[in-house]
Amino acid sequence: MKISFPYMGVPFVYKKVLELLGHDVIMPPRPSQRTIDLGVKYSPEFACFPLKVIMGSYIEAIKMGADTIVTSGGHGPCRAGFYGENHQQTLKQLGYDVDFIVFDGWRDNIKRNIQNVRKIKGKNSIFKVYKIVRLVYQMLQVVDSLEMRIQTLRAYEKAKGTCNKIWDAIQRKLDEVETKEQLEEFKKYFYDQLDRVELQEVAPQEKIRIGIVGEIYVVMEPSINMQIEKVLGDMGVEVRRSQYLSQWVEHNMIPFKKTHEDEILKKGEPWIEISIGGHAKQTMGHIVDYKQQGFDGIIHLMPFACLPELISQGIMPKISEELDIPVLTIPLDEQTGLANNLTRIEAFVDLLKNKKNNQHKTAVIA
Amino acid sequence: MGKIFIGIDVGSVSTNVVAIDLSGNLIFENYQRTNGQPIASVKRGLGELKKEYENVEVLGVGATGSGRQLAGVMVGADIVKNEITAHAVASIQEVPGVRTIFEIGGQDSKIIILQDEMVVDFAMNTVCAAGTGSFLDHQSERLGIPIEEFGDMALTAQKDVRIAGRCTVFAESDMIAKQQFGFSKAEIINGLCQALVRNYINNLGRGKKLEPPFAFQGGVAANKGIVAAFKREVGPDITVPEHHKVMGALGAALLSKEYITQSKQKTTFRGFESLDMEFTPSSFDCTGCSNQCEVIKVEADGQVIAMWGDRCGKWTNSL
Ligand code: SF4
């Protein structure tokens, strides 16, 4: 069995779990133009953008020798719920013989999940599996907290690119971590590295914080969202995003836990009452949450043809006005042009600076 | 010897160069077709400026438009800004109290909402031609009426006719049908103007409160038929600023003035002599990793002066 998985966020972590369980892992390549081209070519035209990119990823992984794909199922009534099936069928039609192991959220389909765990766990005892999952969960927590620091520091670093280099190193080094002790060391080492990043002095009223919300795949995967976090960081903006892997694991993999996401869902309730699939409700909840935390603005990433986010987009003018927080919606698909969106993002940051400083007629960034 | 600030707006259709004096008054404007050659058109525009103002001292330069980065490194701009901010800045000066800016250019269009002289919201359309100047260009060609006469002719229309403006293809077939029903050319043109405005407002103004006073700028603002259609749609309080064609460039000049005055910096303008330099932009696909970025490189007299487009910073930082 040669296992692969969708590329999203910090994929080294998925690789880690599978390797620790003793599987042969095929690491999918980071989505590139080629991935997107492949995905677009072989997906239904009206499918949403993430489905297409992931399709491309699968094809690439299969060509590298993968015969089994582990993935998560989507929530609720939007198309994400059929991702697994859709991919499977298309790949079959293309003549690829692959097995799919689709994990749903714990709460959604306990029976299937137990079957899946059996398949994945191989000869390992349940206890060992538990230990591995726990270690990896701890790894995710460390990585997420490092990343959040980077999302802040990047805005103020003296030498542009310093944080990006550290972040690359973090992802690479993560691959070598196999025990709790190594994780501790890893954590100490990189916290230290980040402490040493030289920073510019920026007056508090000049600091801008933006929360990135929207569908999980485009929010989490820099290679298809124009690396928006880096772009904003280089403009001197601090960012946070609505999804972090450790939170996802908490919410989807750990039964009965009251999670951050439950809270977010509650905050989204007044805006979208029922679950409409995808992450639309979370999108609303996160906007409320970011406002409460004093963020200056929201960037809403919406994959083209994503139904739930289309609905949330419709609510944006209202929530933006009522909460008094500016929102910029950016639709993403295979034709997304960076130049155009850069203009939008730049203008949006100007707008936020103006709003914050009020006294200037125009924001001038040197 | 006068002192001036220069603003340059490089768009895909036109390249505009303006100069302002120390109080921000526009004293020079030049409008050129870009024709896919931004460098040559910037040179030509600046050349005209130099001809007219032989001995001026340039205190600062701002660049905007989709080619702002290239123009910026080429002339040594002090400030490089997006079109939205630039247009807003110019409007705030030219149309006191402006709350909503309609901007329709050859290839794109925007709506900018202001409050207390600050941009609070905006929308931009760059994908669909139906809400831009090229829609009109195209139809004027079809009808065999020069675009300059379009506006006046629209105003002579006797009856209203509704033309589908969703997209150029539908508009065209609808237009032919309406011609066959016997509507006059003037009426059809008027219908087209209204279709463009309706479409523009539906696309960009959706979910926004459009408050007067309005400013209408961009190349299309010269068209009286469109102005009339806007009045019909949003009310009479709409101003077409005198320099409506070069508002982006004017904004860039104003921004450079503000920046230089506030920061007390000396300008980084390369001087008019730089016009004689040979600028060669080129691009290559980096094979450093799977991103395969298209990296843009600009050389001046054989020396690399700027690179961008790389996601990892490998090339940008190599200078
Ligand atoms: S420029 Fe950097 S990110 Fe882009 S392909 Fe080359 S190495 Fe990769």
PDB file of N, CA and C and ligand atoms in Angstrom, chain B residues 286 288-289 291-293 295 310-312 314-315, ligand 1:
ATOM      1  N   CYS B 286      11.358  30.542 -13.913  1.00  0.00           N
ATOM      2  CA  CYS B 286      12.368  30.006 -13.010  1.00  0.00           C
ATOM      3  C   CYS B 286      12.120  28.510 -12.820  1.00  0.00           C
ATOM      4  N   GLY B 288      13.646  26.872 -10.360  1.00  0.00           N
ATOM      5  CA  GLY B 288      14.182  26.603  -9.025  1.00  0.00           C
ATOM      6  C   GLY B 288      13.328  25.647  -8.204  1.00  0.00           C
ATOM      7  N   CYS B 289      12.025  25.671  -8.424  1.00  0.00           N
ATOM      8  CA  CYS B 289      11.167  24.754  -7.678  1.00  0.00           C
ATOM      9  C   CYS B 289       9.857  24.594  -8.444  1.00  0.00           C
ATOM     10  N   ASN B 291       7.061  25.855  -8.200  1.00  0.00           N
ATOM     11  CA  ASN B 291       6.256  27.053  -8.456  1.00  0.00           C
ATOM     12  C   ASN B 291       6.401  27.547  -9.881  1.00  0.00           C
ATOM     13  N   GLN B 292       7.572  27.350 -10.421  1.00  0.00           N
ATOM     14  CA  GLN B 292       7.875  27.812 -11.780  1.00  0.00           C
ATOM     15  C   GLN B 292       7.368  29.219 -12.039  1.00  0.00           C
ATOM     16  N   CYS B 293       7.788  30.136 -11.197  1.00  0.00           N
ATOM     17  CA  CYS B 293       7.321  31.518 -11.319  1.00  0.00           C
ATOM     18  C   CYS B 293       7.795  32.132 -12.623  1.00  0.00           C
ATOM     19  N   VAL B 295       9.317  35.143 -13.830  1.00  0.00           N
ATOM     20  CA  VAL B 295      10.054  36.242 -13.207  1.00  0.00           C
ATOM     21  C   VAL B 295      10.291  37.344 -14.236  1.00  0.00           C
ATOM     22  N   ASP B 310       8.818  36.571  -8.467  1.00  0.00           N
ATOM     23  CA  ASP B 310       9.221  35.333  -7.803  1.00  0.00           C
ATOM     24  C   ASP B 310       8.517  35.225  -6.460  1.00  0.00           C
ATOM     25  N   ARG B 311       8.001  34.065  -6.180  1.00  0.00           N
ATOM     26  CA  ARG B 311       7.259  33.924  -4.923  1.00  0.00           C
ATOM     27  C   ARG B 311       8.190  33.775  -3.735  1.00  0.00           C
ATOM     28  N   CYS B 312       9.391  33.262  -3.978  1.00  0.00           N
ATOM     29  CA  CYS B 312      10.259  32.971  -2.839  1.00  0.00           C
ATOM     30  C   CYS B 312      11.175  34.131  -2.513  1.00  0.00           C
ATOM     31  N   LYS B 314      13.820  34.868  -4.129  1.00  0.00           N
ATOM     32  CA  LYS B 314      15.180  34.543  -4.542  1.00  0.00           C
ATOM     33  C   LYS B 314      15.750  35.574  -5.515  1.00  0.00           C
ATOM     34  N   TRP B 315      14.936  36.008  -6.453  1.00  0.00           N
ATOM     35  CA  TRP B 315      15.414  36.959  -7.470  1.00  0.00           C
ATOM     36  C   TRP B 315      15.299  38.394  -7.001  1.00  0.00           C
TER      37      TRP B 315
HETATM   38  S1  SF4 C   1      11.348  32.067  -8.199  1.00  0.00           S
HETATM   39 FE1  SF4 C   1      11.530  30.904  -6.298  1.00  0.00          FE
HETATM   40  S2  SF4 C   1       9.450  30.161  -5.896  1.00  0.00           S
HETATM   41 FE2  SF4 C   1       9.507  30.799  -8.037  1.00  0.00          FE
HETATM   42  S3  SF4 C   1      10.035  28.937  -9.191  1.00  0.00           S
HETATM   43 FE3  SF4 C   1      11.962  29.981  -8.769  1.00  0.00          FE
HETATM   44  S4  SF4 C   1      12.663  29.072  -6.868  1.00  0.00           S
HETATM   45 FE4  SF4 C   1      10.522  28.534  -7.057  1.00  0.00          FE
END
